[in-house]
Every structure is written in structure tokens, then in C-alpha cells.
Amino acid sequence: MHYKHFLLSLSLLSLNALAEVEYKLVIDQAQHHLGNVSVAFPKSAQAHLDVKLPDWRTGRYEVLNLANGIRHFNATDQKGNPLSWHKIDKSTWRIHIDNPTKVKVSYQVYANELGKRARHIDDSHAFIDASGFFMFSESFRQESVLVDLDVPKQWRSVSGMNFAHDKHSFTAPNYDVLVDSPIETGVNELHKFTVDGRDYELVIWGQGNYDVEKMLSDLKKLVKTGSLIWHDYPYQRYVFMVHATSGARGATEHLNSTIIQRHRDSFAKRKDYVGFISTAAHEFIHTWNVKAYRPAGLVPYDYINPNYSDLLWLSEGSTSYVEDYLLLSAGITTASEFFKNLTQTLNMHFSTPGRQIQSAAHSSFDKWINQGADHGKNYSTNIYREGSLISLALDIDLLVNSDGQISYRDVHKQLYKQFKLPNSFTSRDVQDILQQISGQDYSDWWNRHINEPLNLDIQPLLDKVGLEYVHPEDAKPIANLQVEAKSTGQLLTLTHVARDSSAWHAGLTSGDKIVAFNGHHVRKTLADSLSYFKGKEKVKVDFIRRDQLMSTDVILDNDFDKPKIVRAISSPNASQQKLFKAWTGIAHPASQ
């Protein structure tokens, strides 16, 4: 190579190495939920530069229309001269460039959607998910980024990203890391700890009835459990972010952190606390399952369009399943709490008519458009619940066929080994792993349990590990209408009518307002109203629809006043005890 050409190439490489996208967020109207953003893009010689705000955020498979909070957009060249621009779709701004130049854009963000966990600003804090704040260009998506925050002096900023030049600035290798590394800044409390050479932080915004010492103690136990499944950890530092709020609830996994939102008074009671630590476990597992390996269709992320996969049941439902195992193995939860969670999952599954219509694969693909409420329950499934039960069935099947030597955890161990990002995996890849670890062809099993609606014969499955799914001995027979209703004044308004139930065939539907049964005015609850009848009894139902009084006859169903529960059998044999231990990591309750 000619020496001048060598120097030119070297200088171009140096320029590229120094290319950096610089973000700045100024919060000086926090009480009005407003922030001002500026983004400096490296020099571009393109005829135009398209800048975009994501239309959804990772961890929530739903179009959120985040660009609706953007106002006062402006673009200038490196000398500060205005550049012309226009929008080409709801989330993309096209900036026209006459000569090669750096480009700076600025705009205002309205951030008052705490529950979506994408953007929120008030006078006490800001939760900053880049998908809700920071625009990007595909041309510079892989360039390093710098984020500077100009926030009130008393605020503290925390993120899974590394700090840059001060306590309110962060750096990331590219936009994909930035968009998966939220920032919590504001008035908060921060606790740091180290486990097995890795650093952790717990940052809490909001006052509540939480016990920080209890949280820290259990989080230290939880983070050690990754080695029960995977051969290494995909991070050196991890941040647990907690919002103790008045309304928003839920959680989202991220590359190096999680955000957990709970009502401020829902930490102290044991049931509430188990809900919190289970959520923490769920998001922690996602650090591997989804963030370190994920299905084809989600690699790389397309931030503007839906990302389709028939394996979201594995990404979410398997995570829900594994969380209970990790918590039980670590001694954070008890066997009875483990059984209670499984009971809830099974009861919800069997009371959802949609399980007979929609498969887990179909539900995964349609997660972007699946709806809840009455029609959703009757015709759709839930990727969390169905995925958890598929994982259960597959886990016990693997354990039984290998005499306790191989489990579903081995599937996830291999997914991490073989398909770590930037790779991705398909349904065929998972089936190949199943055959590799078990020596058996699972294609027929896959079709029957995943590609078709899940028809779970649960009792023979649970019997293998010494459990049963039965009504409690003190459960009493009652009449049931197979509907859900809420009290609205002097009436009971139906919110759900189970498909193919007697009420369904009698013509009752969601929205009907029940006035009376057999001429007697309804009581405050549906259970009280039906308490005077027996199963298989024919009753006349008077109801209001379209402001007109109507009536129909319904034959009531048989039911029990207490739902079925999962519990340990009293006398498990040696095989059941062995498989239970291999399955849960603890001894069978009857053998203790």
C-alpha cells in the first residue's frame, strides 16, 4: 500500500473509532413531566438522515406509539444552521443534508407514562428508557453513545451502563445497549453488594412498607442461583430498580438491570413479598433467557415494527416456570408456596376456554395483537401460563425418561451455549437440543403440546413426582353459572361468560345486567345469589340488555366452593421421592 494511502486509511479508521452519538437530556420542568433532548450525530455525507424513536420497547411485545410525546423537533448542521426535515411516518423524521456535516437534533419529550416503563418524569425522579426518550439513526446504530443528564442537584442517577465523566453521565458501546439499559434518576435510596465477585445495586424510588434488609438478604441468595442452570453469568454488574408507587405495577427485564413496579403498600405481607421476590427472580432469569439468547425474529431487534416469533411462550412462560424452581432451591420460598403458585397456574389454565382454541405457538406469534377480557378468555391463551405448563410437562417427561438425570434446565443450558447472541434459535433448534440431550425425537410431542392447543392430563404427570391436584376435603358442592360478574349498584353486570357453558348456550353475554334469579332480586355478589340453588337446577334469569328487561332459562353447573389445589401425597414411593428431589432441588415433604 502506498504510504499516503496508508495514512489516509489510518485517519479514516481513527475518525470512525471516534464517531460517537451524544445524547443530552435536560430536566428543568419536572413538575410538568417535560424533558428537552438533544442528539449529536457524527458527520454524514448522505442526502438525508432518518432519525427514529422506537415504536415499542424491549420486554413488552406491544406497539406503544412512543412518538406521540415528541414536540418542538428541530435539526441543525455542525455550524448551527437549520436543516429542513419532514416526517415520513409516525416515528421517523427525515432530515435533508446538502453537504457532508454533523447533524444535531433537538426536541421536547412529554414523559408521564410510568406504567409503560418507557418514560416518566415528575418532581421527584425520572425513569429513562431510551426507547421513550432517545432517537436513533440506523446509520449510526452501532456507534458508541454518550448520555449526559442535566437534572436537579439533589438527584442521584443509577444505570447498568458505565459512568462517563461525571455522576450523571453514562456511556454504552452502541444504541442497542443504551435502549436496554434504563436510567433511574431522582430522590432514591441506593444499596450496593457483591456476590461471587459480581457487583449488584438495589435502587428504590418511593416510600413504602418494604424491608430493605429482607430484600437484600434474599436478592443475595437469588443471584447465586444462576449457576444451577447456566455455566456462567452474562454480566459483571447488575442493578435492581424498584418503584414503590401508588398505581403502576409490573416489571421489565433489561440487559444489565430490571425495573420492578409495585404498590407502595404491597411489600410487607408474606403473600405480597413473595410476589415481589418472584418478580425479581423472573427478571433475573431473563438476563439469560431473552437477553443472552432469544428466538429468531427478535434478533436483531426491529424497534419500529413488531418482532414476530412462535417461541415467546419459551421466552416468558419458561421464565415463569424456572423462577419458582430457583426460589425454592435457594430457600427463599417454601414448598407450600411453590405448590400454591402451581395451583394458581393450573386453575387459571383450566378456567380459560381459550386454551382449547389457541396453541402456545399461535399465542406467541399473536402476542402483539392478543386481547384480554371476555373474548380473549374464550378464544386466546396466555404465553406466560401456557409456557409455564408446557415447561412443566416437558421437565417431568425428561426427568422420568432419564431417571432424574436430565431436565428442562438442560435445554436452557444448551440454548445459552449454542445460541448466545448475536445468534438466534428456532423451534427446530430447540427440538434438536431435546434430541441431543435425551436421545429421543420430540417432534410429535412438540406438535401435540405446542403447535396444537395444550391438552394437559395433569394428574398422571404430577403423580410421577408425588403430587396430586384435588379439591380439599372440606370443599362443599355448590351451583355455578360459569360467568364472572361485578356488582353495579343493585345489579350484577357480567364481565365474562365462559364459551360453551350453560349460560353461553342460554344466550347470556358480557355486559348483561342480571336483575333476578327465579324472580328474587340478586344479592351483592354472584356467589351469594346462587347460594340458594343446587347444581343442575333450572333457574330463570332476568337481565337488562340495551335498557330492556329480558329473561332466559339456565341449567346451573355443579361445582365446589373451594378450587382444586396441588399438594404432596402422603406416602410417595422411592421413585416419586427421587424424581421430586431432581425436579425441585429439595426433598419431598412427606419424606422429611
mmCIF file with all atom_site columns, N, CA, C and O in Angstrom, residues 414-435:
data_model
loop_
_atom_site.group_PDB
_atom_site.id
_atom_site.type_symbol
_atom_site.label_atom_id
_atom_site.label_alt_id
_atom_site.label_comp_id
_atom_site.label_asym_id
_atom_site.label_entity_id
_atom_site.label_seq_id
_atom_site.pdbx_PDB_ins_code
_atom_site.Cartn_x
_atom_site.Cartn_y
_atom_site.Cartn_z
_atom_site.occupancy
_atom_site.B_iso_or_equiv
_atom_site.pdbx_formal_charge
_atom_site.auth_seq_id
_atom_site.auth_comp_id
_atom_site.auth_asym_id
_atom_site.auth_atom_id
_atom_site.pdbx_PDB_model_num
ATOM 1  N N  . GLN A 1 414 ? -28.178 -25.510 27.173 1.00 0.00 ? 414 GLN A N  1
ATOM 2  C CA . GLN A 1 414 ? -27.696 -25.666 25.812 1.00 0.00 ? 414 GLN A CA 1
ATOM 3  C C  . GLN A 1 414 ? -28.060 -24.485 24.924 1.00 0.00 ? 414 GLN A C  1
ATOM 4  O O  . GLN A 1 414 ? -27.294 -24.104 24.026 1.00 0.00 ? 414 GLN A O  1
ATOM 5  N N  . LEU A 1 415 ? -29.211 -23.895 25.147 1.00 0.00 ? 415 LEU A N  1
ATOM 6  C CA . LEU A 1 415 ? -29.564 -22.704 24.376 1.00 0.00 ? 415 LEU A CA 1
ATOM 7  C C  . LEU A 1 415 ? -28.550 -21.596 24.610 1.00 0.00 ? 415 LEU A C  1
ATOM 8  O O  . LEU A 1 415 ? -28.162 -20.879 23.679 1.00 0.00 ? 415 LEU A O  1
ATOM 9  N N  . TYR A 1 416 ? -28.127 -21.455 25.855 1.00 0.00 ? 416 TYR A N  1
ATOM 10 C CA . TYR A 1 416 ? -27.132 -20.429 26.182 1.00 0.00 ? 416 TYR A CA 1
ATOM 11 C C  . TYR A 1 416 ? -25.782 -20.765 25.560 1.00 0.00 ? 416 TYR A C  1
ATOM 12 O O  . TYR A 1 416 ? -25.085 -19.875 25.044 1.00 0.00 ? 416 TYR A O  1
ATOM 13 N N  . LYS A 1 417 ? -25.407 -22.026 25.566 1.00 0.00 ? 417 LYS A N  1
ATOM 14 C CA . LYS A 1 417 ? -24.127 -22.426 24.995 1.00 0.00 ? 417 LYS A CA 1
ATOM 15 C C  . LYS A 1 417 ? -24.099 -22.327 23.480 1.00 0.00 ? 417 LYS A C  1
ATOM 16 O O  . LYS A 1 417 ? -23.120 -21.866 22.879 1.00 0.00 ? 417 LYS A O  1
ATOM 17 N N  . GLN A 1 418 ? -25.193 -22.731 22.842 1.00 0.00 ? 418 GLN A N  1
ATOM 18 C CA . GLN A 1 418 ? -25.188 -22.858 21.388 1.00 0.00 ? 418 GLN A CA 1
ATOM 19 C C  . GLN A 1 418 ? -25.714 -21.636 20.648 1.00 0.00 ? 418 GLN A C  1
ATOM 20 O O  . GLN A 1 418 ? -25.379 -21.436 19.477 1.00 0.00 ? 418 GLN A O  1
ATOM 21 N N  . PHE A 1 419 ? -26.542 -20.820 21.302 1.00 0.00 ? 419 PHE A N  1
ATOM 22 C CA . PHE A 1 419 ? -27.216 -19.749 20.568 1.00 0.00 ? 419 PHE A CA 1
ATOM 23 C C  . PHE A 1 419 ? -27.101 -18.396 21.253 1.00 0.00 ? 419 PHE A C  1
ATOM 24 O O  . PHE A 1 419 ? -28.017 -17.566 21.174 1.00 0.00 ? 419 PHE A O  1
ATOM 25 N N  . LYS A 1 420 ? -25.990 -18.168 21.900 1.00 0.00 ? 420 LYS A N  1
ATOM 26 C CA . LYS A 1 420 ? -25.763 -16.864 22.522 1.00 0.00 ? 420 LYS A CA 1
ATOM 27 C C  . LYS A 1 420 ? -25.747 -15.789 21.435 1.00 0.00 ? 420 LYS A C  1
ATOM 28 O O  . LYS A 1 420 ? -25.241 -15.997 20.325 1.00 0.00 ? 420 LYS A O  1
ATOM 29 N N  . LEU A 1 421 ? -26.317 -14.617 21.752 1.00 0.00 ? 421 LEU A N  1
ATOM 30 C CA . LEU A 1 421 ? -26.313 -13.515 20.796 1.00 0.00 ? 421 LEU A CA 1
ATOM 31 C C  . LEU A 1 421 ? -24.905 -13.216 20.286 1.00 0.00 ? 421 LEU A C  1
ATOM 32 O O  . LEU A 1 421 ? -23.937 -13.376 21.035 1.00 0.00 ? 421 LEU A O  1
ATOM 33 N N  . PRO A 1 422 ? -24.762 -12.873 19.006 1.00 0.00 ? 422 PRO A N  1
ATOM 34 C CA . PRO A 1 422 ? -25.791 -12.444 18.047 1.00 0.00 ? 422 PRO A CA 1
ATOM 35 C C  . PRO A 1 422 ? -26.513 -13.578 17.320 1.00 0.00 ? 422 PRO A C  1
ATOM 36 O O  . PRO A 1 422 ? -27.247 -13.309 16.355 1.00 0.00 ? 422 PRO A O  1
ATOM 37 N N  . ASN A 1 423 ? -26.319 -14.822 17.739 1.00 0.00 ? 423 ASN A N  1
ATOM 38 C CA . ASN A 1 423 ? -27.063 -15.919 17.140 1.00 0.00 ? 423 ASN A CA 1
ATOM 39 C C  . ASN A 1 423 ? -28.495 -15.911 17.648 1.00 0.00 ? 423 ASN A C  1
ATOM 40 O O  . ASN A 1 423 ? -28.832 -15.205 18.609 1.00 0.00 ? 423 ASN A O  1
ATOM 41 N N  . SER A 1 424 ? -29.343 -16.717 17.029 1.00 0.00 ? 424 SER A N  1
ATOM 42 C CA . SER A 1 424 ? -30.726 -16.866 17.467 1.00 0.00 ? 424 SER A CA 1
ATOM 43 C C  . SER A 1 424 ? -31.151 -18.298 17.181 1.00 0.00 ? 424 SER A C  1
ATOM 44 O O  . SER A 1 424 ? -30.464 -19.030 16.472 1.00 0.00 ? 424 SER A O  1
ATOM 45 N N  . PHE A 1 425 ? -32.288 -18.705 17.743 1.00 0.00 ? 425 PHE A N  1
ATOM 46 C CA . PHE A 1 425 ? -32.704 -20.095 17.585 1.00 0.00 ? 425 PHE A CA 1
ATOM 47 C C  . PHE A 1 425 ? -34.153 -20.180 17.131 1.00 0.00 ? 425 PHE A C  1
ATOM 48 O O  . PHE A 1 425 ? -34.949 -19.240 17.308 1.00 0.00 ? 425 PHE A O  1
ATOM 49 N N  . THR A 1 426 ? -34.489 -21.317 16.535 1.00 0.00 ? 426 THR A N  1
ATOM 50 C CA . THR A 1 426 ? -35.831 -21.579 16.036 1.00 0.00 ? 426 THR A CA 1
ATOM 51 C C  . THR A 1 426 ? -36.450 -22.742 16.811 1.00 0.00 ? 426 THR A C  1
ATOM 52 O O  . THR A 1 426 ? -35.785 -23.396 17.630 1.00 0.00 ? 426 THR A O  1
ATOM 53 N N  . SER A 1 427 ? -37.703 -23.026 16.525 1.00 0.00 ? 427 SER A N  1
ATOM 54 C CA . SER A 1 427 ? -38.364 -24.179 17.133 1.00 0.00 ? 427 SER A CA 1
ATOM 55 C C  . SER A 1 427 ? -37.633 -25.466 16.791 1.00 0.00 ? 427 SER A C  1
ATOM 56 O O  . SER A 1 427 ? -37.504 -26.367 17.626 1.00 0.00 ? 427 SER A O  1
ATOM 57 N N  . ARG A 1 428 ? -37.147 -25.547 15.571 1.00 0.00 ? 428 ARG A N  1
ATOM 58 C CA . ARG A 1 428 ? -36.398 -26.743 15.163 1.00 0.00 ? 428 ARG A CA 1
ATOM 59 C C  . ARG A 1 428 ? -35.122 -26.885 15.986 1.00 0.00 ? 428 ARG A C  1
ATOM 60 O O  . ARG A 1 428 ? -34.734 -28.009 16.360 1.00 0.00 ? 428 ARG A O  1
ATOM 61 N N  . ASP A 1 429 ? -34.471 -25.788 16.283 1.00 0.00 ? 429 ASP A N  1
ATOM 62 C CA . ASP A 1 429 ? -33.255 -25.841 17.088 1.00 0.00 ? 429 ASP A CA 1
ATOM 63 C C  . ASP A 1 429 ? -33.537 -26.380 18.489 1.00 0.00 ? 429 ASP A C  1
ATOM 64 O O  . ASP A 1 429 ? -32.756 -27.156 19.039 1.00 0.00 ? 429 ASP A O  1
ATOM 65 N N  . VAL A 1 430 ? -34.651 -25.957 19.084 1.00 0.00 ? 430 VAL A N  1
ATOM 66 C CA . VAL A 1 430 ? -34.999 -26.441 20.424 1.00 0.00 ? 430 VAL A CA 1
ATOM 67 C C  . VAL A 1 430 ? -35.279 -27.940 20.381 1.00 0.00 ? 430 VAL A C  1
ATOM 68 O O  . VAL A 1 430 ? -34.848 -28.692 21.267 1.00 0.00 ? 430 VAL A O  1
ATOM 69 N N  . GLN A 1 431 ? -35.982 -28.391 19.352 1.00 0.00 ? 431 GLN A N  1
ATOM 70 C CA . GLN A 1 431 ? -36.252 -29.824 19.218 1.00 0.00 ? 431 GLN A CA 1
ATOM 71 C C  . GLN A 1 431 ? -34.961 -30.616 19.009 1.00 0.00 ? 431 GLN A C  1
ATOM 72 O O  . GLN A 1 431 ? -34.829 -31.741 19.513 1.00 0.00 ? 431 GLN A O  1
ATOM 73 N N  . ASP A 1 432 ? -34.028 -30.028 18.281 1.00 0.00 ? 432 ASP A N  1
ATOM 74 C CA . ASP A 1 432 ? -32.731 -30.701 18.088 1.00 0.00 ? 432 ASP A CA 1
ATOM 75 C C  . ASP A 1 432 ? -31.989 -30.833 19.421 1.00 0.00 ? 432 ASP A C  1
ATOM 76 O O  . ASP A 1 432 ? -31.354 -31.863 19.688 1.00 0.00 ? 432 ASP A O  1
ATOM 77 N N  . ILE A 1 433 ? -32.063 -29.799 20.261 1.00 0.00 ? 433 ILE A N  1
ATOM 78 C CA . ILE A 1 433 ? -31.434 -29.868 21.582 1.00 0.00 ? 433 ILE A CA 1
ATOM 79 C C  . ILE A 1 433 ? -32.092 -30.958 22.419 1.00 0.00 ? 433 ILE A C  1
ATOM 80 O O  . ILE A 1 433 ? -31.412 -31.729 23.111 1.00 0.00 ? 433 ILE A O  1
ATOM 81 N N  . LEU A 1 434 ? -33.400 -31.038 22.364 1.00 0.00 ? 434 LEU A N  1
ATOM 82 C CA . LEU A 1 434 ? -34.102 -32.088 23.103 1.00 0.00 ? 434 LEU A CA 1
ATOM 83 C C  . LEU A 1 434 ? -33.617 -33.471 22.688 1.00 0.00 ? 434 LEU A C  1
ATOM 84 O O  . LEU A 1 434 ? -33.411 -34.362 23.528 1.00 0.00 ? 434 LEU A O  1
ATOM 85 N N  . GLN A 1 435 ? -33.414 -33.655 21.403 1.00 0.00 ? 435 GLN A N  1
ATOM 86 C CA . GLN A 1 435 ? -32.934 -34.960 20.930 1.00 0.00 ? 435 GLN A CA 1
ATOM 87 C C  . GLN A 1 435 ? -31.486 -35.179 21.343 1.00 0.00 ? 435 GLN A C  1
ATOM 88 O O  . GLN A 1 435 ? -31.098 -36.303 21.704 1.00 0.00 ? 435 GLN A O  1
#
